[in-house]
mmCIF file with all atom_site columns, C-alpha atoms in Angstrom:
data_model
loop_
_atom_site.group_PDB
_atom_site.id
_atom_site.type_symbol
_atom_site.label_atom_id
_atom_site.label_alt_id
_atom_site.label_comp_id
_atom_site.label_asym_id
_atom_site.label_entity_id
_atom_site.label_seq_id
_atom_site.pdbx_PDB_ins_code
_atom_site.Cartn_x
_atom_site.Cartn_y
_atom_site.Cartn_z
_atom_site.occupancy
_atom_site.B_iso_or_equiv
_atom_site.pdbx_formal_charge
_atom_site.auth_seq_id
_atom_site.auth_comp_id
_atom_site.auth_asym_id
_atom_site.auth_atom_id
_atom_site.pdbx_PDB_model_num
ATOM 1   C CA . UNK K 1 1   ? -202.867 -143.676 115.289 1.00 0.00 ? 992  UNK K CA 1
ATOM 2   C CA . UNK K 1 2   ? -200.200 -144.875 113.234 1.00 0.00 ? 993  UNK K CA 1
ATOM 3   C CA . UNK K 1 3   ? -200.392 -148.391 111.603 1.00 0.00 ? 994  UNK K CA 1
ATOM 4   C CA . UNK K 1 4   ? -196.569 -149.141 112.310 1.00 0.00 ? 995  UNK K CA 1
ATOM 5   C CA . UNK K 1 5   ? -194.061 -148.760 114.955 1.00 0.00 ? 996  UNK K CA 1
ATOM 6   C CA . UNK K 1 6   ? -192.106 -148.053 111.567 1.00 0.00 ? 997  UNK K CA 1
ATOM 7   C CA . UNK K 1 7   ? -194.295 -144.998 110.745 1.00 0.00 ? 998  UNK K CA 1
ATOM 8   C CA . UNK K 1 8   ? -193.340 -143.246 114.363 1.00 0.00 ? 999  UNK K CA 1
ATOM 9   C CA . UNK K 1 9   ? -190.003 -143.938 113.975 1.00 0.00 ? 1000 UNK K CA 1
ATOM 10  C CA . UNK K 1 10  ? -189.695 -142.342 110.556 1.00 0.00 ? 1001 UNK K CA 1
ATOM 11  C CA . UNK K 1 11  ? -192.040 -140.009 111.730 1.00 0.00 ? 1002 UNK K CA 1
ATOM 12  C CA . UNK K 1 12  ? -189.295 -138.434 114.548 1.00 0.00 ? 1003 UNK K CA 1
ATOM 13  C CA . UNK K 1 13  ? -186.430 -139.331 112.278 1.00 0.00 ? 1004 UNK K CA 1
ATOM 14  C CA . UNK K 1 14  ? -188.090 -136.864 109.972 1.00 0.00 ? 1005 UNK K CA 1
ATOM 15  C CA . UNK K 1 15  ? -188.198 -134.179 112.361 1.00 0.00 ? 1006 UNK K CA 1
ATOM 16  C CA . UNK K 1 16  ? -184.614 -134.150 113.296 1.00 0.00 ? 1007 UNK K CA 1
ATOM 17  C CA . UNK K 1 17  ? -183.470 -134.207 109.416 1.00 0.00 ? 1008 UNK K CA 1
ATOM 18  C CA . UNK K 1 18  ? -185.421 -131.005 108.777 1.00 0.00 ? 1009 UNK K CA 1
ATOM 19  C CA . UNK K 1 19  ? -184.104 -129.568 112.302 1.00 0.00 ? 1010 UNK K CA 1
ATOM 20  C CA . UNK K 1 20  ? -181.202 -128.163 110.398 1.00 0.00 ? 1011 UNK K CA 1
ATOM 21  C CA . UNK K 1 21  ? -179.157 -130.778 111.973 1.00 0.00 ? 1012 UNK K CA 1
ATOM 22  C CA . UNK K 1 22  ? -175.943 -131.804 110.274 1.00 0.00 ? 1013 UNK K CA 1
ATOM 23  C CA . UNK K 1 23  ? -176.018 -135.535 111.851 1.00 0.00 ? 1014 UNK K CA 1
ATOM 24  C CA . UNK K 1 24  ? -178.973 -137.380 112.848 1.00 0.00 ? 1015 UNK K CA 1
ATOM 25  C CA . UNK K 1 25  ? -178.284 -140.820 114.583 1.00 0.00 ? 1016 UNK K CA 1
ATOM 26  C CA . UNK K 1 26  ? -181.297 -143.145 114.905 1.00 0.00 ? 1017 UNK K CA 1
ATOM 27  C CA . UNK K 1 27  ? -180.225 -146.128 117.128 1.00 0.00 ? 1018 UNK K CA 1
ATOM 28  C CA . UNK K 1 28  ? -182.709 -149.505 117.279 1.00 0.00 ? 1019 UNK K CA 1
ATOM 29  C CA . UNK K 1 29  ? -182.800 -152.153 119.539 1.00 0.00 ? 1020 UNK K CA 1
ATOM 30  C CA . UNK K 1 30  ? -184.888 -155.122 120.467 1.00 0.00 ? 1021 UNK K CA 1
ATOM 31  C CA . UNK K 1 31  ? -184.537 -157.077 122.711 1.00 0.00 ? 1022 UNK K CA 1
ATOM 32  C CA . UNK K 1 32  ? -185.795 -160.657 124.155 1.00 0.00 ? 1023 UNK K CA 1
ATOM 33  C CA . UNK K 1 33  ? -185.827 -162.199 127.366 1.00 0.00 ? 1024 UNK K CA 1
ATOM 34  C CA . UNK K 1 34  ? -188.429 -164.472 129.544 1.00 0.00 ? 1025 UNK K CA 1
ATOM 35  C CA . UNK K 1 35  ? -188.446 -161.110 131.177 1.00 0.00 ? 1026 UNK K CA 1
ATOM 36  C CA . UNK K 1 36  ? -189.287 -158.602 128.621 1.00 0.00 ? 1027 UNK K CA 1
ATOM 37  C CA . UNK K 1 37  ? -189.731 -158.315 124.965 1.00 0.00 ? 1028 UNK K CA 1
ATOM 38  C CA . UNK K 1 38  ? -188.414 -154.443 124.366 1.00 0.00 ? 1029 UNK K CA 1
ATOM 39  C CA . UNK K 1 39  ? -188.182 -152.510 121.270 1.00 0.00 ? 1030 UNK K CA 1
ATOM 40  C CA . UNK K 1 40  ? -186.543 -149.275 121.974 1.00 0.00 ? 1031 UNK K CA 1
ATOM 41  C CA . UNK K 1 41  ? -185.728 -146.568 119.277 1.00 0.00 ? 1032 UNK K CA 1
ATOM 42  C CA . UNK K 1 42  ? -183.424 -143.349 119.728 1.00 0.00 ? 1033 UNK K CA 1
ATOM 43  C CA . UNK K 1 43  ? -183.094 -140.454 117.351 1.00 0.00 ? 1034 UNK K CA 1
ATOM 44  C CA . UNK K 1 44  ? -180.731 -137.840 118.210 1.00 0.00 ? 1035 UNK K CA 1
ATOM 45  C CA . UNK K 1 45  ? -179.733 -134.983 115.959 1.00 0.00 ? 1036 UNK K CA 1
ATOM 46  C CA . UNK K 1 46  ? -177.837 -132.011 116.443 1.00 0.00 ? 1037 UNK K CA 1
ATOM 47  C CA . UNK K 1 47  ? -180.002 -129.285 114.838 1.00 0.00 ? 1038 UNK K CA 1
ATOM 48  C CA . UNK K 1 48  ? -181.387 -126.171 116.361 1.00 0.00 ? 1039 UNK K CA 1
ATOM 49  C CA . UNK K 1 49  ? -183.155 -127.989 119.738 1.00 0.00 ? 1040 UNK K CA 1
ATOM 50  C CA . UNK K 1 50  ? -185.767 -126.375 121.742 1.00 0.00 ? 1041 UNK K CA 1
ATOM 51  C CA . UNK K 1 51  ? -186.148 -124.492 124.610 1.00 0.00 ? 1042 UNK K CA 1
ATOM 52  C CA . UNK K 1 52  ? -187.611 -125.529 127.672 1.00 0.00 ? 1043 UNK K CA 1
ATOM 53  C CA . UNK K 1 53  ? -190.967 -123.737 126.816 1.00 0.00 ? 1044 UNK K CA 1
ATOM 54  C CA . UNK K 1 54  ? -191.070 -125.068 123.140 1.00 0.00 ? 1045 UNK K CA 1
ATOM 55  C CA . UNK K 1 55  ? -189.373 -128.275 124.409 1.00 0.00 ? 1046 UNK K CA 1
ATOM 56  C CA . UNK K 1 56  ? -192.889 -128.502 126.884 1.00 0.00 ? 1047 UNK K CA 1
ATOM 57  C CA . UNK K 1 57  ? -195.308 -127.354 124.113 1.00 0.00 ? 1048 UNK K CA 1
ATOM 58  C CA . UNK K 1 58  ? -193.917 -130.274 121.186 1.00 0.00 ? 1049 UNK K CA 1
ATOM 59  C CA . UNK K 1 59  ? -195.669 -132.726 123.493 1.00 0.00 ? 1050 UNK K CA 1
ATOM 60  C CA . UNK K 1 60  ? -199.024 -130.873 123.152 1.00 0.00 ? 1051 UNK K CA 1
ATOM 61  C CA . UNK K 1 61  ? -201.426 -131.774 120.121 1.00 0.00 ? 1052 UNK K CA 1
ATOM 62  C CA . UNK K 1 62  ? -203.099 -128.749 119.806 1.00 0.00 ? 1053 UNK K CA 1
ATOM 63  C CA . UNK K 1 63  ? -199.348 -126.978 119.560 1.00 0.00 ? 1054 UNK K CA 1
ATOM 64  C CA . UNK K 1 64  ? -197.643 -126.678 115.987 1.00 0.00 ? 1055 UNK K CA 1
ATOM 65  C CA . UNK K 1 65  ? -195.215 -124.147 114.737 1.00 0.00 ? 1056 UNK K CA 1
ATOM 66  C CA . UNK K 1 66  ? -196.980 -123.883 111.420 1.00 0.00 ? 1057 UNK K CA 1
ATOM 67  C CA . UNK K 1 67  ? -193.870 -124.210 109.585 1.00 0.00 ? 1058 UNK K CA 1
ATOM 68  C CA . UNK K 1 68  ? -193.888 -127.748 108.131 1.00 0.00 ? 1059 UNK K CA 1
ATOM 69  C CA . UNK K 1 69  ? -197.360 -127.684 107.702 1.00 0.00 ? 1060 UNK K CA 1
ATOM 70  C CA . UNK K 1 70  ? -198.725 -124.474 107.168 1.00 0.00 ? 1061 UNK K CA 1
ATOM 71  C CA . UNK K 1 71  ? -202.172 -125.231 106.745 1.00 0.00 ? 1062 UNK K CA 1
ATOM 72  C CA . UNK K 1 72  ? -202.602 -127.709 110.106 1.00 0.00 ? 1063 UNK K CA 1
ATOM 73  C CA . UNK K 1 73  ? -203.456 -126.205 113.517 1.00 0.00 ? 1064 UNK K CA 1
ATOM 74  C CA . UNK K 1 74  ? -202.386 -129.046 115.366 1.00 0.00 ? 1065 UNK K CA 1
ATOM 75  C CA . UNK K 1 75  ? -199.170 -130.885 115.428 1.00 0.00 ? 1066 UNK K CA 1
ATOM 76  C CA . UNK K 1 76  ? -199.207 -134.555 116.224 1.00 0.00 ? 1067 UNK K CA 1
ATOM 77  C CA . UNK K 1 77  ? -195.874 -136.401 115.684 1.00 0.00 ? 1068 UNK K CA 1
ATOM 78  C CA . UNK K 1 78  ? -194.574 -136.483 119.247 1.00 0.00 ? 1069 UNK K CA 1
ATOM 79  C CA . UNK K 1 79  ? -197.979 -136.653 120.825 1.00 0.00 ? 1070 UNK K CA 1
ATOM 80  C CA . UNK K 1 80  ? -199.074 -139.973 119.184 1.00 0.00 ? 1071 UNK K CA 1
ATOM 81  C CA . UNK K 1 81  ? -195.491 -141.738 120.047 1.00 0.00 ? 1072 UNK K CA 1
ATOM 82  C CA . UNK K 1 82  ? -196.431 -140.623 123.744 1.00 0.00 ? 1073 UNK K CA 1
ATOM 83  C CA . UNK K 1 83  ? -199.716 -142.074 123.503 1.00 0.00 ? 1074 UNK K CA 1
ATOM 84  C CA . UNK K 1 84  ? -198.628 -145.310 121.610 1.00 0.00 ? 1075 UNK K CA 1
ATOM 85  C CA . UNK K 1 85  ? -195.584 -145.775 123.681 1.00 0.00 ? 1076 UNK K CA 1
ATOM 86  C CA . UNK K 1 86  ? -197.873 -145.150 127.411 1.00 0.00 ? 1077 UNK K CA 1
ATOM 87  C CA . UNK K 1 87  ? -200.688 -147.147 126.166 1.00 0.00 ? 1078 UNK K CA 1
ATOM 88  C CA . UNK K 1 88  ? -198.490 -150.219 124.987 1.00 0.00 ? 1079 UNK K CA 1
ATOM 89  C CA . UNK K 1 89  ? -196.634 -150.440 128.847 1.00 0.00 ? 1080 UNK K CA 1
ATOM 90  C CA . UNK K 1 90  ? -193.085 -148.220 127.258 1.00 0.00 ? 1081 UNK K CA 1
ATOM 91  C CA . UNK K 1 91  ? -192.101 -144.938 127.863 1.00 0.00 ? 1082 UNK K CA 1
ATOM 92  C CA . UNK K 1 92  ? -190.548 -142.133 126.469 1.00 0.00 ? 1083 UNK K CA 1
ATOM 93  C CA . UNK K 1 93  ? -188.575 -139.166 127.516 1.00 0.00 ? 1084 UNK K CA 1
ATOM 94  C CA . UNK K 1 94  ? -187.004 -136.402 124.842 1.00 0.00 ? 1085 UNK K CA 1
ATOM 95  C CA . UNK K 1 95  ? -184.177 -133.900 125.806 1.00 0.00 ? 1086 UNK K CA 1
ATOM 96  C CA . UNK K 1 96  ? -183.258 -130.995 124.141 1.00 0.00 ? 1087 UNK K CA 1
ATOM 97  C CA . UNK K 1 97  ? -181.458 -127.480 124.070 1.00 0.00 ? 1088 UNK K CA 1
ATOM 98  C CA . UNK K 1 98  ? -181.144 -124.789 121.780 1.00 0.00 ? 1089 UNK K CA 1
ATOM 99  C CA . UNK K 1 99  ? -178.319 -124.945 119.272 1.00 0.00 ? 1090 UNK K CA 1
ATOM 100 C CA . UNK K 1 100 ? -177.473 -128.646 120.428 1.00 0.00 ? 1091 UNK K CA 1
ATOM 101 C CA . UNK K 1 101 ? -180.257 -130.485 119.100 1.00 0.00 ? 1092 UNK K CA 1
ATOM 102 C CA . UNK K 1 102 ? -182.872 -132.847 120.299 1.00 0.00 ? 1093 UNK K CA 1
ATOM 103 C CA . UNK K 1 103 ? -182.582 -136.557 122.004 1.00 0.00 ? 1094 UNK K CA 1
ATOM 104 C CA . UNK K 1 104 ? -186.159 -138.992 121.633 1.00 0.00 ? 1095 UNK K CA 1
ATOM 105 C CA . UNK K 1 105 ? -185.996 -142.071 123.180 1.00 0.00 ? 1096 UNK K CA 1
ATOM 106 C CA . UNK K 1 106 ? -189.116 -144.585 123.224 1.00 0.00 ? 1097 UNK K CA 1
ATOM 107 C CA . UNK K 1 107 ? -189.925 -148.207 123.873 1.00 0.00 ? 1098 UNK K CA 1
ATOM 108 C CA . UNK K 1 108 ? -192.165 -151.140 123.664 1.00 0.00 ? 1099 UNK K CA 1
ATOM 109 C CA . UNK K 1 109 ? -193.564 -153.511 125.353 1.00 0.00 ? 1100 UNK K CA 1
ATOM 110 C CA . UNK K 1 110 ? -193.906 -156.324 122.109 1.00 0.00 ? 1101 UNK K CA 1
ATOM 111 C CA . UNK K 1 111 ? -196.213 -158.987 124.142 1.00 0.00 ? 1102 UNK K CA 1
ATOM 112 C CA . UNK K 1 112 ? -198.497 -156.223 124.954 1.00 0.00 ? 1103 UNK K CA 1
ATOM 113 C CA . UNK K 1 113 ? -201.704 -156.136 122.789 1.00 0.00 ? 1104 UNK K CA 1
ATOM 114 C CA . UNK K 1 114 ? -201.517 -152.352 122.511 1.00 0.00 ? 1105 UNK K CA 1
ATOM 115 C CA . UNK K 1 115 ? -198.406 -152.037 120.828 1.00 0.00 ? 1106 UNK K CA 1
ATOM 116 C CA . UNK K 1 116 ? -198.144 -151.779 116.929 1.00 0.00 ? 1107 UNK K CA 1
ATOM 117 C CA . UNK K 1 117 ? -196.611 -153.889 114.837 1.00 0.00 ? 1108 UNK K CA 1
ATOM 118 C CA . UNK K 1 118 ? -192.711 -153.757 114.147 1.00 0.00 ? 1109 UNK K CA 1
ATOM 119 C CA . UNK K 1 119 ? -191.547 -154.624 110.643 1.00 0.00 ? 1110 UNK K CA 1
ATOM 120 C CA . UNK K 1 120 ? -189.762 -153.789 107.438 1.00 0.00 ? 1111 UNK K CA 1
ATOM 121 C CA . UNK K 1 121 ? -186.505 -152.958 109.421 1.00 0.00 ? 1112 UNK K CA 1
ATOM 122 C CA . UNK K 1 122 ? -185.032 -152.642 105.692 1.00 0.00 ? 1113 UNK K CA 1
ATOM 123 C CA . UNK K 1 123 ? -187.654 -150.184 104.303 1.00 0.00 ? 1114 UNK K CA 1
ATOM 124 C CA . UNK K 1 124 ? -187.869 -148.224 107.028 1.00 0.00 ? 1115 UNK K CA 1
ATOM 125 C CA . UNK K 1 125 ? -183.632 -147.494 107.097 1.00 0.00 ? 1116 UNK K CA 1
ATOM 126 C CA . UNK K 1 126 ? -184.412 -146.582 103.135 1.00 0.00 ? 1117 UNK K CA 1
ATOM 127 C CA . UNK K 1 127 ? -186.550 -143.973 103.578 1.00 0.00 ? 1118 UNK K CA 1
ATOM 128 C CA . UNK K 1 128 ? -184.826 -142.108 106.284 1.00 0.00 ? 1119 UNK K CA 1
ATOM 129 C CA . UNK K 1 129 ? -181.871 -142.821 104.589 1.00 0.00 ? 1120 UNK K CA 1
ATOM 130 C CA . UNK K 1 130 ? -183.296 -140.542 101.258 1.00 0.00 ? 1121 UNK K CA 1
ATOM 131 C CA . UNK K 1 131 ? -184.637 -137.927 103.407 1.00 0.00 ? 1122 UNK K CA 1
ATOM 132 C CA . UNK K 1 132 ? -183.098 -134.485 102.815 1.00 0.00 ? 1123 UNK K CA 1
ATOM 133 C CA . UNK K 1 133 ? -181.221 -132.341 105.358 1.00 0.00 ? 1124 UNK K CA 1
ATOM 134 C CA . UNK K 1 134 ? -178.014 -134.010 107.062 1.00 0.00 ? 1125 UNK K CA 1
ATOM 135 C CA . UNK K 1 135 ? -174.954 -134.468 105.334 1.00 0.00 ? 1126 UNK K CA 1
ATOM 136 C CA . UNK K 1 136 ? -174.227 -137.736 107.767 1.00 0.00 ? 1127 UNK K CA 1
ATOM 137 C CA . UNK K 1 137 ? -176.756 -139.959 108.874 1.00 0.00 ? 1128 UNK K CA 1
ATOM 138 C CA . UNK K 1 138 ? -175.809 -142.732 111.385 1.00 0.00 ? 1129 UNK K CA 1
ATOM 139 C CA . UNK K 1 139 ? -178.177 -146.054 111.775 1.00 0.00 ? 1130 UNK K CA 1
ATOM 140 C CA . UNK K 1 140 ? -177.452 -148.718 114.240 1.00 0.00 ? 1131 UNK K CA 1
ATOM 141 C CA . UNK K 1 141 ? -179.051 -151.888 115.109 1.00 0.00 ? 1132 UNK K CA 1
ATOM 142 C CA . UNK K 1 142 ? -179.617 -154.319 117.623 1.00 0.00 ? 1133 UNK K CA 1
ATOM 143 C CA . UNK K 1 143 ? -181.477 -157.664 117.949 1.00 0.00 ? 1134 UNK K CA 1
ATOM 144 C CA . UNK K 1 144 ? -180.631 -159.733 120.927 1.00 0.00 ? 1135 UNK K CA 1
ATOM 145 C CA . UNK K 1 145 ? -182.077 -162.827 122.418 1.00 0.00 ? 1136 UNK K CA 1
ATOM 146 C CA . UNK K 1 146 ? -184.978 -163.871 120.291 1.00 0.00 ? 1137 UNK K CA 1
ATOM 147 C CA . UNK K 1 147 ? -185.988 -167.273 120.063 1.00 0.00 ? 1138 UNK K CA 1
ATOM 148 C CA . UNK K 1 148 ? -184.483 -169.357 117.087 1.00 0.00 ? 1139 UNK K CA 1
ATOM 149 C CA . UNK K 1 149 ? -183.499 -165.811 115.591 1.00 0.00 ? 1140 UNK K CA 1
ATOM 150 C CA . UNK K 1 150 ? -179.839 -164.916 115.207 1.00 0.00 ? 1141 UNK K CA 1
ATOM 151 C CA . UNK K 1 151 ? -178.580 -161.795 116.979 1.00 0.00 ? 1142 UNK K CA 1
ATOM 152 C CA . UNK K 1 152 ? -177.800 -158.569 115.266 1.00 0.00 ? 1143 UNK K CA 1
ATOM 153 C CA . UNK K 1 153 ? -175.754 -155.408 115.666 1.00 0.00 ? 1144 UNK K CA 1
ATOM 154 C CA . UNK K 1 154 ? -174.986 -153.158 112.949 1.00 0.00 ? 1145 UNK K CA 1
ATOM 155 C CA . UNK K 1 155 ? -174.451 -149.863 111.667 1.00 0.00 ? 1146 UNK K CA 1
ATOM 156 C CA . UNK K 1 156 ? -174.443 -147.994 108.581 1.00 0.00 ? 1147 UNK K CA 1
ATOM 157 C CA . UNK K 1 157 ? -173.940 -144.640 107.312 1.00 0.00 ? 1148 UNK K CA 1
ATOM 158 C CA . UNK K 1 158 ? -175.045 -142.366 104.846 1.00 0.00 ? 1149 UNK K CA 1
ATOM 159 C CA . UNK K 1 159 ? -171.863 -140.912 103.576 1.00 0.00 ? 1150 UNK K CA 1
ATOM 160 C CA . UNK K 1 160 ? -170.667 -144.546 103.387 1.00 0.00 ? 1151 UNK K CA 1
ATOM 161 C CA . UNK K 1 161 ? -174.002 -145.759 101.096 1.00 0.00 ? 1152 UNK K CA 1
ATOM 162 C CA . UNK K 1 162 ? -173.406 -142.391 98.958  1.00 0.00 ? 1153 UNK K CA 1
ATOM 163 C CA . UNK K 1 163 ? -170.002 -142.879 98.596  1.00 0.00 ? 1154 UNK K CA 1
ATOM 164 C CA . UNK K 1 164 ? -170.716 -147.645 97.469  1.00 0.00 ? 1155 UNK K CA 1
ATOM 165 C CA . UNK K 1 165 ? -173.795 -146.402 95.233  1.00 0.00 ? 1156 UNK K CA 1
ATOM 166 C CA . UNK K 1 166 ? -173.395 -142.598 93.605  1.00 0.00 ? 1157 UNK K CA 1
ATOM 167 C CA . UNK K 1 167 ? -176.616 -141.379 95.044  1.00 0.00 ? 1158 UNK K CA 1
ATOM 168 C CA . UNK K 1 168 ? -180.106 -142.589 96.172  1.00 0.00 ? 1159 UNK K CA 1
ATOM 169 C CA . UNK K 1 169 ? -181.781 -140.935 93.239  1.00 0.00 ? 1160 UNK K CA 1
ATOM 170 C CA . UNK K 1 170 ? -182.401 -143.799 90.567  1.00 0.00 ? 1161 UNK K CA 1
ATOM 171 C CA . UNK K 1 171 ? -184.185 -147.094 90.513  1.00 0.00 ? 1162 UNK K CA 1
ATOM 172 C CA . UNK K 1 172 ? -180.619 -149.246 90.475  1.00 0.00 ? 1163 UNK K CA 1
ATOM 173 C CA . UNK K 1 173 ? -179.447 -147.486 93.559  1.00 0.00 ? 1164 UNK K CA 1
ATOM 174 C CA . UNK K 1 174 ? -182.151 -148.105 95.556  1.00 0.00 ? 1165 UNK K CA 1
ATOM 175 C CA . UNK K 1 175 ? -182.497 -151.806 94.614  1.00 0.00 ? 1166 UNK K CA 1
ATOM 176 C CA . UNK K 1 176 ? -178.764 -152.113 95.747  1.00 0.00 ? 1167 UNK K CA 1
ATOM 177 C CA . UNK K 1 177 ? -180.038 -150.366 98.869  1.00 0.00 ? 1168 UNK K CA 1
ATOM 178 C CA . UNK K 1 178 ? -182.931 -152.567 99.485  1.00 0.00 ? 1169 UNK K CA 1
ATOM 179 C CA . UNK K 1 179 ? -180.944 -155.818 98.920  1.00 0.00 ? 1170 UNK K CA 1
ATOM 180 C CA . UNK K 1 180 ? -177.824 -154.641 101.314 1.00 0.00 ? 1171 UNK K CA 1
ATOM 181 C CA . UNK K 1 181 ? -180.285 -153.561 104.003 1.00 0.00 ? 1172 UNK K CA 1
ATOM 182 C CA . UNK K 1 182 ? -182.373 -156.694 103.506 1.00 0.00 ? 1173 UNK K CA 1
ATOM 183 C CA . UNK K 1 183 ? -179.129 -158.910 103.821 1.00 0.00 ? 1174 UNK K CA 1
ATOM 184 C CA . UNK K 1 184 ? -178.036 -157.305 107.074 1.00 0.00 ? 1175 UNK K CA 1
ATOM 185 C CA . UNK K 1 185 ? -181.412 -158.342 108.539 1.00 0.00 ? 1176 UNK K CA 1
ATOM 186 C CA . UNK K 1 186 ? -180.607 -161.646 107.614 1.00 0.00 ? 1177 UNK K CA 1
ATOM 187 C CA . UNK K 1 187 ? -177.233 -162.315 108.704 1.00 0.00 ? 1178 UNK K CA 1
#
């Protein structure tokens, strides 16, 4: 089980930056009402996909290509954010086709006991923001209706971040990166 809604995020971010993809968009959203309390997260890329067969295989745990980790029989990314998701009252659904790429889509239910803990908005945009693969990655963000908190909605991209700091390879850069992030949070 993962410790962090953060951790499955990153988790499926990860798998569409090594998908060969050259854009991955990951798309977060939470939002409050005396309804509902949602988190829902979206990662689309547009790397190789899967077909139907592999596309119905991902979702088993005993099922792993062997590529990524060669030494692991069992692959268990997209079967633990199907658990989590299920067990915490969310959902899920994933779409994908060869040579397009693959869609994820999974939410939350935050006032159920079940579900993880969502945090570190900021740290988790830095690391998928320094992992290889895509020349473009897109992030956008949404916070609506919480109590006493302000609303949010923005986006950033990669190209954009390499272009303000150089690169995402030295300490200085990735302070920058951790005090814009950390300020868009806060606005």
């Amino acid at each position: 089980m993962h410790f962090a809604l953060n951790d499955l995020i990153a988790d499926i971010t990860q798998n569409g930056a090594e998908s060969g993809a050259e854009l991955v968009e990951l798309s977060i959203e939470e939002t409050y009402s005396p309804q509902k309390a949602e988190i829902r997260f979206m990662v689309r890329d547009n790397g190789k996909g899967m077909d139907e067969g592999t596309l119905r295989r991902a979702t088993d745990p005993f099922v792993t290509d062997g590529i990524k980790h060669p030494h692991r029989k069992v692959g268990l990314g997209l079967p633990f954010l199907i658990q989590t998701a299920e067990q915490s009252g969310g959902g899920w659904n994933i779409e994908s086709a060869l040579g397009k790429g693959t869609t994820t889509t999974a939410w939350f239910d935050l006032r159920n006991i079940d579900t993880p803990p969502f945090e570190d908005i900021p740290g988790l945009f830095r690391t998928v923001l320094m992992f290889d693969g895509p020349r473009e990655m897109f992030l956008h963000r949404v916070r609506k209706g919480a109590e006493g908190i302000p609303d949010l909605d923005y986006d950033i991209r990669k190209t954009e971040i390499l272009d303000a700091l150089g690169s995402l390879d030295d300490a200085e850069s990735l302070i920058l990166l951790k005090d814009y992030l950390q300020s868009l949070e806060e606005e």
